[in-house]
PDB file of C-alpha atoms and ligand atoms in Angstrom:
ATOM      1  CA  UNK A   1     141.549  50.156 143.363  1.00  0.00           C
ATOM      2  CA  UNK A   2     141.756  53.846 142.444  1.00  0.00           C
ATOM      3  CA  UNK A   3     139.750  56.368 144.393  1.00  0.00           C
ATOM      4  CA  UNK A   4     136.604  57.547 142.646  1.00  0.00           C
ATOM      5  CA  UNK A   5     136.889  61.011 141.140  1.00  0.00           C
ATOM      6  CA  UNK A   6     133.916  63.332 141.577  1.00  0.00           C
ATOM      7  CA  UNK A   7     133.887  66.457 139.435  1.00  0.00           C
ATOM      8  CA  UNK A   8     131.384  69.275 140.040  1.00  0.00           C
ATOM      9  CA  UNK A   9     130.689  71.172 136.817  1.00  0.00           C
ATOM     10  CA  UNK A  10     128.824  74.328 137.800  1.00  0.00           C
ATOM     11  CA  UNK A  11     128.469  75.447 134.168  1.00  0.00           C
ATOM     12  CA  UNK A  12     127.345  79.112 133.888  1.00  0.00           C
ATOM     13  CA  UNK A  13     126.142  79.386 137.471  1.00  0.00           C
ATOM     14  CA  UNK A  14     127.203  81.235 140.639  1.00  0.00           C
ATOM     15  CA  UNK A  15     128.826  84.618 141.115  1.00  0.00           C
ATOM     16  CA  UNK A  16     131.953  85.149 143.207  1.00  0.00           C
ATOM     17  CA  UNK A  17     130.212  85.404 146.595  1.00  0.00           C
ATOM     18  CA  UNK A  18     128.111  82.254 146.079  1.00  0.00           C
ATOM     19  CA  UNK A  19     131.138  80.377 144.774  1.00  0.00           C
ATOM     20  CA  UNK A  20     133.221  81.326 147.796  1.00  0.00           C
ATOM     21  CA  UNK A  21     130.499  80.273 150.208  1.00  0.00           C
ATOM     22  CA  UNK A  22     130.148  76.885 148.536  1.00  0.00           C
ATOM     23  CA  UNK A  23     133.916  76.327 148.493  1.00  0.00           C
ATOM     24  CA  UNK A  24     134.184  77.265 152.153  1.00  0.00           C
ATOM     25  CA  UNK A  25     131.355  74.907 153.138  1.00  0.00           C
ATOM     26  CA  UNK A  26     132.745  72.045 151.065  1.00  0.00           C
ATOM     27  CA  UNK A  27     136.171  72.498 152.613  1.00  0.00           C
ATOM     28  CA  UNK A  28     134.617  72.383 156.083  1.00  0.00           C
ATOM     29  CA  UNK A  29     132.830  69.146 155.205  1.00  0.00           C
ATOM     30  CA  UNK A  30     135.964  67.578 153.728  1.00  0.00           C
ATOM     31  CA  UNK A  31     138.049  68.495 156.762  1.00  0.00           C
ATOM     32  CA  UNK A  32     135.429  67.568 159.354  1.00  0.00           C
ATOM     33  CA  UNK A  33     134.904  64.143 157.833  1.00  0.00           C
ATOM     34  CA  UNK A  34     138.615  63.687 156.981  1.00  0.00           C
ATOM     35  CA  UNK A  35     137.436  62.709 153.551  1.00  0.00           C
ATOM     36  CA  UNK A  36     139.788  60.282 151.880  1.00  0.00           C
ATOM     37  CA  UNK A  37     137.607  57.818 149.967  1.00  0.00           C
ATOM     38  CA  UNK A  38     137.354  59.936 146.824  1.00  0.00           C
ATOM     39  CA  UNK A  39     138.981  62.821 144.997  1.00  0.00           C
ATOM     40  CA  UNK A  40     136.941  65.974 144.529  1.00  0.00           C
ATOM     41  CA  UNK A  41     137.327  68.602 141.819  1.00  0.00           C
ATOM     42  CA  UNK A  42     135.193  71.716 141.510  1.00  0.00           C
ATOM     43  CA  UNK A  43     134.885  73.554 138.222  1.00  0.00           C
ATOM     44  CA  UNK A  44     133.446  77.038 138.750  1.00  0.00           C
ATOM     45  CA  UNK A  45     133.037  79.602 135.975  1.00  0.00           C
ATOM     46  CA  UNK A  46     136.276  81.440 135.040  1.00  0.00           C
ATOM     47  CA  UNK A  47     135.223  84.499 137.044  1.00  0.00           C
ATOM     48  CA  UNK A  48     135.206  82.519 140.309  1.00  0.00           C
ATOM     49  CA  UNK A  49     138.351  80.432 139.824  1.00  0.00           C
ATOM     50  CA  UNK A  50     140.676  82.595 141.851  1.00  0.00           C
ATOM     51  CA  UNK A  51     138.202  83.215 144.669  1.00  0.00           C
ATOM     52  CA  UNK A  52     137.463  79.492 144.955  1.00  0.00           C
ATOM     53  CA  UNK A  53     141.152  78.624 144.877  1.00  0.00           C
ATOM     54  CA  UNK A  54     141.783  80.917 147.852  1.00  0.00           C
ATOM     55  CA  UNK A  55     139.120  79.033 149.815  1.00  0.00           C
ATOM     56  CA  UNK A  56     140.300  75.505 148.960  1.00  0.00           C
ATOM     57  CA  UNK A  57     144.040  76.122 148.932  1.00  0.00           C
ATOM     58  CA  UNK A  58     145.857  73.433 150.902  1.00  0.00           C
ATOM     59  CA  UNK A  59     142.743  71.247 151.191  1.00  0.00           C
ATOM     60  CA  UNK A  60     141.963  67.915 149.541  1.00  0.00           C
ATOM     61  CA  UNK A  61     139.737  69.649 146.957  1.00  0.00           C
ATOM     62  CA  UNK A  62     141.166  70.394 143.521  1.00  0.00           C
ATOM     63  CA  UNK A  63     140.250  73.173 141.134  1.00  0.00           C
ATOM     64  CA  UNK A  64     139.204  72.673 137.526  1.00  0.00           C
ATOM     65  CA  UNK A  65     138.158  74.952 134.654  1.00  0.00           C
ATOM     66  CA  UNK A  66     135.254  74.287 132.311  1.00  0.00           C
ATOM     67  CA  UNK A  67     137.006  75.257 129.092  1.00  0.00           C
ATOM     68  CA  UNK A  68     140.199  76.789 127.672  1.00  0.00           C
ATOM     69  CA  UNK A  69     141.595  78.147 124.407  1.00  0.00           C
ATOM     70  CA  UNK A  70     144.556  76.422 122.769  1.00  0.00           C
ATOM     71  CA  UNK A  71     146.736  79.455 121.962  1.00  0.00           C
ATOM     72  CA  UNK A  72     149.048  80.601 124.736  1.00  0.00           C
ATOM     73  CA  UNK A  73     148.543  84.373 124.326  1.00  0.00           C
ATOM     74  CA  UNK A  74     147.710  87.015 121.764  1.00  0.00           C
ATOM     75  CA  UNK A  75     144.836  88.810 120.099  1.00  0.00           C
ATOM     76  CA  UNK A  76     142.024  86.425 120.994  1.00  0.00           C
ATOM     77  CA  UNK A  77     139.498  88.672 122.677  1.00  0.00           C
ATOM     78  CA  UNK A  78     137.522  86.910 125.356  1.00  0.00           C
ATOM     79  CA  UNK A  79     139.612  83.752 125.445  1.00  0.00           C
ATOM     80  CA  UNK A  80     141.529  82.195 128.356  1.00  0.00           C
ATOM     81  CA  UNK A  81     144.820  80.295 128.005  1.00  0.00           C
ATOM     82  CA  UNK A  82     146.141  77.271 129.861  1.00  0.00           C
ATOM     83  CA  UNK A  83     148.832  79.447 131.488  1.00  0.00           C
ATOM     84  CA  UNK A  84     146.130  81.737 132.874  1.00  0.00           C
ATOM     85  CA  UNK A  85     144.275  78.755 134.312  1.00  0.00           C
ATOM     86  CA  UNK A  86     147.452  77.468 135.899  1.00  0.00           C
ATOM     87  CA  UNK A  87     148.112  80.856 137.446  1.00  0.00           C
ATOM     88  CA  UNK A  88     144.664  80.623 139.120  1.00  0.00           C
ATOM     89  CA  UNK A  89     145.586  77.276 140.677  1.00  0.00           C
ATOM     90  CA  UNK A  90     143.737  74.983 138.269  1.00  0.00           C
ATOM     91  CA  UNK A  91     144.807  71.364 138.107  1.00  0.00           C
ATOM     92  CA  UNK A  92     142.104  70.044 135.762  1.00  0.00           C
ATOM     93  CA  UNK A  93     140.441  71.393 132.620  1.00  0.00           C
ATOM     94  CA  UNK A  94     137.226  70.045 131.089  1.00  0.00           C
ATOM     95  CA  UNK A  95     137.697  69.799 127.330  1.00  0.00           C
ATOM     96  CA  UNK A  96     135.142  68.984 124.684  1.00  0.00           C
ATOM     97  CA  UNK A  97     132.042  69.162 126.840  1.00  0.00           C
ATOM     98  CA  UNK A  98     129.001  68.424 124.671  1.00  0.00           C
ATOM     99  CA  UNK A  99     127.611  71.898 125.406  1.00  0.00           C
ATOM    100  CA  UNK A 100     130.820  73.351 123.920  1.00  0.00           C
ATOM    101  CA  UNK A 101     130.433  71.052 120.936  1.00  0.00           C
ATOM    102  CA  UNK A 102     126.767  71.887 120.317  1.00  0.00           C
ATOM    103  CA  UNK A 103     126.564  75.609 121.222  1.00  0.00           C
ATOM    104  CA  UNK A 104     130.039  76.720 120.186  1.00  0.00           C
ATOM    105  CA  UNK A 105     130.773  74.380 117.274  1.00  0.00           C
ATOM    106  CA  UNK A 106     133.764  72.705 118.877  1.00  0.00           C
ATOM    107  CA  UNK A 107     134.948  69.856 116.706  1.00  0.00           C
ATOM    108  CA  UNK A 108     137.109  66.885 117.627  1.00  0.00           C
ATOM    109  CA  UNK A 109     140.028  68.650 115.882  1.00  0.00           C
ATOM    110  CA  UNK A 110     139.648  71.766 118.024  1.00  0.00           C
ATOM    111  CA  UNK A 111     139.338  69.599 121.131  1.00  0.00           C
ATOM    112  CA  UNK A 112     142.565  67.808 120.181  1.00  0.00           C
ATOM    113  CA  UNK A 113     144.376  71.172 120.022  1.00  0.00           C
ATOM    114  CA  UNK A 114     142.960  72.150 123.415  1.00  0.00           C
ATOM    115  CA  UNK A 115     143.956  68.812 124.897  1.00  0.00           C
ATOM    116  CA  UNK A 116     147.527  69.204 123.688  1.00  0.00           C
ATOM    117  CA  UNK A 117     147.727  72.737 125.099  1.00  0.00           C
ATOM    118  CA  UNK A 118     146.395  71.540 128.464  1.00  0.00           C
ATOM    119  CA  UNK A 119     148.930  68.722 128.590  1.00  0.00           C
ATOM    120  CA  UNK A 120     151.808  71.007 127.558  1.00  0.00           C
ATOM    121  CA  UNK A 121     150.954  73.253 130.489  1.00  0.00           C
ATOM    122  CA  UNK A 122     151.146  70.299 132.895  1.00  0.00           C
ATOM    123  CA  UNK A 123     147.398  70.372 133.594  1.00  0.00           C
ATOM    124  CA  UNK A 124     145.063  67.375 133.494  1.00  0.00           C
ATOM    125  CA  UNK A 125     142.349  67.309 130.815  1.00  0.00           C
ATOM    126  CA  UNK A 126     138.944  65.822 131.460  1.00  0.00           C
ATOM    127  CA  UNK A 127     138.018  64.820 127.924  1.00  0.00           C
ATOM    128  CA  UNK A 128     134.265  64.539 127.373  1.00  0.00           C
ATOM    129  CA  UNK A 129     132.988  62.138 124.750  1.00  0.00           C
ATOM    130  CA  UNK A 130     129.592  60.622 124.075  1.00  0.00           C
ATOM    131  CA  UNK A 131     126.861  60.112 121.523  1.00  0.00           C
ATOM    132  CA  UNK A 132     123.814  62.286 120.781  1.00  0.00           C
ATOM    133  CA  UNK A 133     120.253  61.001 121.057  1.00  0.00           C
ATOM    134  CA  UNK A 134     120.072  60.490 117.297  1.00  0.00           C
ATOM    135  CA  UNK A 135     123.340  58.532 117.309  1.00  0.00           C
ATOM    136  CA  UNK A 136     122.101  56.517 120.286  1.00  0.00           C
ATOM    137  CA  UNK A 137     118.873  55.662 118.457  1.00  0.00           C
ATOM    138  CA  UNK A 138     120.805  54.835 115.286  1.00  0.00           C
ATOM    139  CA  UNK A 139     122.908  52.467 117.424  1.00  0.00           C
ATOM    140  CA  UNK A 140     126.179  54.012 116.303  1.00  0.00           C
ATOM    141  CA  UNK A 141     127.486  54.889 119.787  1.00  0.00           C
ATOM    142  CA  UNK A 142     130.649  52.821 119.403  1.00  0.00           C
ATOM    143  CA  UNK A 143     131.532  54.286 116.007  1.00  0.00           C
ATOM    144  CA  UNK A 144     131.011  57.833 117.328  1.00  0.00           C
ATOM    145  CA  UNK A 145     133.140  57.197 120.392  1.00  0.00           C
ATOM    146  CA  UNK A 146     135.852  55.540 118.374  1.00  0.00           C
ATOM    147  CA  UNK A 147     136.088  58.575 116.090  1.00  0.00           C
ATOM    148  CA  UNK A 148     136.100  60.977 119.053  1.00  0.00           C
ATOM    149  CA  UNK A 149     138.918  59.033 120.705  1.00  0.00           C
ATOM    150  CA  UNK A 150     140.985  58.810 117.530  1.00  0.00           C
ATOM    151  CA  UNK A 151     140.798  62.494 116.685  1.00  0.00           C
ATOM    152  CA  UNK A 152     140.807  63.991 120.193  1.00  0.00           C
ATOM    153  CA  UNK A 153     143.764  61.838 121.309  1.00  0.00           C
ATOM    154  CA  UNK A 154     145.842  62.217 118.141  1.00  0.00           C
ATOM    155  CA  UNK A 155     149.512  63.162 118.761  1.00  0.00           C
ATOM    156  CA  UNK A 156     149.195  62.380 122.467  1.00  0.00           C
ATOM    157  CA  UNK A 157     151.976  60.110 123.675  1.00  0.00           C
ATOM    158  CA  UNK A 158     151.789  57.289 126.228  1.00  0.00           C
ATOM    159  CA  UNK A 159     153.260  59.357 129.046  1.00  0.00           C
ATOM    160  CA  UNK A 160     150.773  62.196 128.501  1.00  0.00           C
ATOM    161  CA  UNK A 161     147.687  60.031 128.142  1.00  0.00           C
ATOM    162  CA  UNK A 162     148.147  58.770 131.698  1.00  0.00           C
ATOM    163  CA  UNK A 163     147.125  62.214 132.974  1.00  0.00           C
ATOM    164  CA  UNK A 164     143.921  62.354 130.985  1.00  0.00           C
ATOM    165  CA  UNK A 165     140.544  61.603 132.490  1.00  0.00           C
ATOM    166  CA  UNK A 166     137.886  60.511 130.030  1.00  0.00           C
ATOM    167  CA  UNK A 167     134.303  61.440 130.839  1.00  0.00           C
ATOM    168  CA  UNK A 168     131.747  59.328 129.025  1.00  0.00           C
ATOM    169  CA  UNK A 169     128.710  61.556 128.804  1.00  0.00           C
ATOM    170  CA  UNK A 170     125.860  60.395 126.578  1.00  0.00           C
ATOM    171  CA  UNK A 171     124.540  63.735 125.292  1.00  0.00           C
ATOM    172  CA  UNK A 172     120.930  62.575 125.658  1.00  0.00           C
ATOM    173  CA  UNK A 173     121.535  62.130 129.393  1.00  0.00           C
ATOM    174  CA  UNK A 174     122.979  65.566 130.121  1.00  0.00           C
ATOM    175  CA  UNK A 175     120.598  67.826 132.004  1.00  0.00           C
ATOM    176  CA  UNK A 176     117.632  65.759 130.838  1.00  0.00           C
ATOM    177  CA  UNK A 177     116.907  63.667 133.912  1.00  0.00           C
ATOM    178  CA  UNK A 178     117.434  60.568 131.748  1.00  0.00           C
ATOM    179  CA  UNK A 179     120.490  58.581 132.601  1.00  0.00           C
ATOM    180  CA  UNK A 180     122.183  55.635 131.015  1.00  0.00           C
ATOM    181  CA  UNK A 181     121.735  52.361 132.891  1.00  0.00           C
ATOM    182  CA  UNK A 182     124.683  50.945 134.858  1.00  0.00           C
ATOM    183  CA  UNK A 183     124.809  48.187 132.232  1.00  0.00           C
ATOM    184  CA  UNK A 184     125.038  50.656 129.318  1.00  0.00           C
ATOM    185  CA  UNK A 185     127.672  52.664 131.169  1.00  0.00           C
ATOM    186  CA  UNK A 186     129.757  49.600 131.938  1.00  0.00           C
ATOM    187  CA  UNK A 187     129.550  48.404 128.332  1.00  0.00           C
ATOM    188  CA  UNK A 188     130.650  51.739 126.931  1.00  0.00           C
ATOM    189  CA  UNK A 189     133.444  52.127 129.487  1.00  0.00           C
ATOM    190  CA  UNK A 190     134.687  48.671 128.542  1.00  0.00           C
ATOM    191  CA  UNK A 191     134.533  49.614 124.884  1.00  0.00           C
ATOM    192  CA  UNK A 192     136.569  52.772 125.588  1.00  0.00           C
ATOM    193  CA  UNK A 193     139.162  50.703 127.473  1.00  0.00           C
ATOM    194  CA  UNK A 194     139.377  48.295 124.552  1.00  0.00           C
ATOM    195  CA  UNK A 195     140.030  51.150 122.143  1.00  0.00           C
ATOM    196  CA  UNK A 196     142.591  52.743 124.460  1.00  0.00           C
ATOM    197  CA  UNK A 197     144.392  49.428 124.664  1.00  0.00           C
ATOM    198  CA  UNK A 198     144.585  49.345 120.872  1.00  0.00           C
ATOM    199  CA  UNK A 199     145.728  52.964 120.618  1.00  0.00           C
ATOM    200  CA  UNK A 200     148.192  52.798 123.531  1.00  0.00           C
ATOM    201  CA  UNK A 201     148.698  49.678 125.606  1.00  0.00           C
ATOM    202  CA  UNK A 202     147.046  47.379 128.110  1.00  0.00           C
ATOM    203  CA  UNK A 203     148.516  48.997 131.214  1.00  0.00           C
ATOM    204  CA  UNK A 204     147.221  52.416 130.177  1.00  0.00           C
ATOM    205  CA  UNK A 205     143.814  51.030 129.298  1.00  0.00           C
ATOM    206  CA  UNK A 206     143.539  49.490 132.753  1.00  0.00           C
ATOM    207  CA  UNK A 207     144.784  52.485 134.734  1.00  0.00           C
ATOM    208  CA  UNK A 208     143.115  55.273 132.727  1.00  0.00           C
ATOM    209  CA  UNK A 209     140.400  56.998 134.710  1.00  0.00           C
ATOM    210  CA  UNK A 210     137.048  56.896 132.924  1.00  0.00           C
ATOM    211  CA  UNK A 211     134.162  58.645 134.636  1.00  0.00           C
ATOM    212  CA  UNK A 212     130.464  58.888 133.764  1.00  0.00           C
ATOM    213  CA  UNK A 213     128.367  62.037 133.418  1.00  0.00           C
ATOM    214  CA  UNK A 214     124.705  62.682 132.685  1.00  0.00           C
ATOM    215  CA  UNK A 215     121.894  63.356 135.176  1.00  0.00           C
ATOM    216  CA  UNK A 216     123.725  61.954 138.185  1.00  0.00           C
ATOM    217  CA  UNK A 217     121.639  62.604 141.308  1.00  0.00           C
ATOM    218  CA  UNK A 218     121.962  61.629 144.982  1.00  0.00           C
ATOM    219  CA  UNK A 219     119.300  58.993 144.254  1.00  0.00           C
ATOM    220  CA  UNK A 220     121.060  57.235 141.375  1.00  0.00           C
ATOM    221  CA  UNK A 221     124.745  57.963 142.050  1.00  0.00           C
ATOM    222  CA  UNK A 222     125.377  54.818 144.028  1.00  0.00           C
ATOM    223  CA  UNK A 223     124.104  52.562 141.243  1.00  0.00           C
ATOM    224  CA  UNK A 224     125.638  54.504 138.379  1.00  0.00           C
ATOM    225  CA  UNK A 225     129.085  54.908 139.890  1.00  0.00           C
ATOM    226  CA  UNK A 226     129.496  51.542 141.569  1.00  0.00           C
ATOM    227  CA  UNK A 227     130.853  49.383 138.706  1.00  0.00           C
ATOM    228  CA  UNK A 228     134.602  48.958 139.036  1.00  0.00           C
ATOM    229  CA  UNK A 229     135.212  50.197 135.501  1.00  0.00           C
ATOM    230  CA  UNK A 230     133.523  53.512 136.396  1.00  0.00           C
ATOM    231  CA  UNK A 231     136.150  55.640 138.121  1.00  0.00           C
ATOM    232  CA  UNK A 232     133.850  58.446 139.177  1.00  0.00           C
ATOM    233  CA  UNK A 233     131.347  60.992 137.940  1.00  0.00           C
ATOM    234  CA  UNK A 234     131.014  64.385 136.278  1.00  0.00           C
ATOM    235  CA  UNK A 235     128.103  66.061 138.002  1.00  0.00           C
ATOM    236  CA  UNK A 236     126.303  69.113 136.596  1.00  0.00           C
ATOM    237  CA  UNK A 237     122.900  70.107 138.010  1.00  0.00           C
ATOM    238  CA  UNK A 238     123.196  68.031 141.181  1.00  0.00           C
ATOM    239  CA  UNK A 239     126.491  69.684 142.115  1.00  0.00           C
ATOM    240  CA  UNK A 240     125.004  73.169 142.350  1.00  0.00           C
ATOM    241  CA  UNK A 241     123.499  72.648 145.796  1.00  0.00           C
ATOM    242  CA  UNK A 242     126.187  71.621 148.214  1.00  0.00           C
ATOM    243  CA  UNK A 243     123.873  69.290 150.158  1.00  0.00           C
ATOM    244  CA  UNK A 244     123.094  67.303 147.058  1.00  0.00           C
ATOM    245  CA  UNK A 245     126.762  67.116 146.006  1.00  0.00           C
ATOM    246  CA  UNK A 246     127.696  65.924 149.500  1.00  0.00           C
ATOM    247  CA  UNK A 247     125.026  63.204 149.272  1.00  0.00           C
ATOM    248  CA  UNK A 248     126.661  62.032 146.045  1.00  0.00           C
ATOM    249  CA  UNK A 249     130.070  62.018 147.753  1.00  0.00           C
ATOM    250  CA  UNK A 250     128.597  59.986 150.614  1.00  0.00           C
ATOM    251  CA  UNK A 251     126.930  57.526 148.267  1.00  0.00           C
ATOM    252  CA  UNK A 252     130.261  56.737 146.659  1.00  0.00           C
ATOM    253  CA  UNK A 253     131.655  56.008 150.122  1.00  0.00           C
ATOM    254  CA  UNK A 254     128.988  53.362 150.614  1.00  0.00           C
ATOM    255  CA  UNK A 255     130.285  51.576 147.554  1.00  0.00           C
ATOM    256  CA  UNK A 256     133.521  50.683 149.236  1.00  0.00           C
TER     257      UNK A 256
HETATM  258  P1  PGA B 301     124.073  67.038 134.402  1.00  0.00           P
HETATM  259  O1  PGA B 301     125.356  67.575 133.611  1.00  0.00           O
HETATM  260  O2  PGA B 301     124.586  66.324 135.618  1.00  0.00           O
HETATM  261  O3  PGA B 301     123.306  68.291 134.753  1.00  0.00           O
HETATM  262  O4  PGA B 301     123.350  66.137 133.498  1.00  0.00           O
HETATM  263  C1  PGA B 301     126.483  66.762 133.464  1.00  0.00           C
HETATM  264  C2  PGA B 301     127.502  67.474 132.642  1.00  0.00           C
HETATM  265  O5  PGA B 301     127.127  68.332 131.838  1.00  0.00           O
HETATM  266  O6  PGA B 301     128.689  67.231 132.766  1.00  0.00           O
END
C-alpha cells in the first residue's frame, strides 16, 4: 500500500516570518516523531518558497507551489516559470486549482499546457479536478471529470503520467465546510481510475495517486481519507494552523 500523501495548500496566507516558523515547527514534529507513515508537502505562497525550503531542506517534508505559468521565460510580467520553482527547491506544483479556474479563468487547455511544462521540468503536478455545485446538482459530475481528464492530460505519455497526482476536489466542498461523503469520494475516485485505465493502462490506473480535497478537518480526516482508493488529502483552511494540520497527519496514522 502506498503511503498517504498530505498536501497543505496555504493559498494567499502567511508572510515570510510566519511561513518560516511553521516550517520549523513542522520539521521538529516530523523529526521528533520519526514520521514515516505518510508523505507531507507544504505549498506556501511564492514569496515564502525559498524561506520555507531553507527550513525543511534535508527533512522528510517536500515543497510545492500553488501555481505556475507554462512559458519558460520572457515578457510575462508577474508570472513564475517551472524553472524558477525548481530553483527554489519545489518538487510539486498544484495545477488547475478550482480557485485558479474560477477567479483567473484558467481553462482545461491552459491547465494542460501548465501540466506539460511542469512535467518537462521534472516536477510533479498535482492536478485538481472536480465539479461545481451546479454540476453536482445536475448530476453531471462524471461527464465533467471525464472532460477535465481528457483535456488536462492530453499529450501526456505513460511514463510522465506516473508522476502526476490527481486531486479530486468537488468545488462545492472547498472552503465551505461541506464535504463529500466517504462513499461519494470513493465512487468518484473509482470512476477516475476507470477513465485512467482507458486512457493509459491498468497498472497506471492502480498505482496513480488520487487524493481528495474539500473541507478536510481534524474531525473528518480519518473518515474521508481512510478508503484504500483515497491516497491522501489536499488540505486548505485546516492546514493553516500547525496544530490542526498535525492532527490530520495523526489521524491518517490511525488508519494503518
Ligand atoms: P479547504 O481547501 O480545505 O479550505 O476546503 C481545499 C483546497 O482548496 O485545496
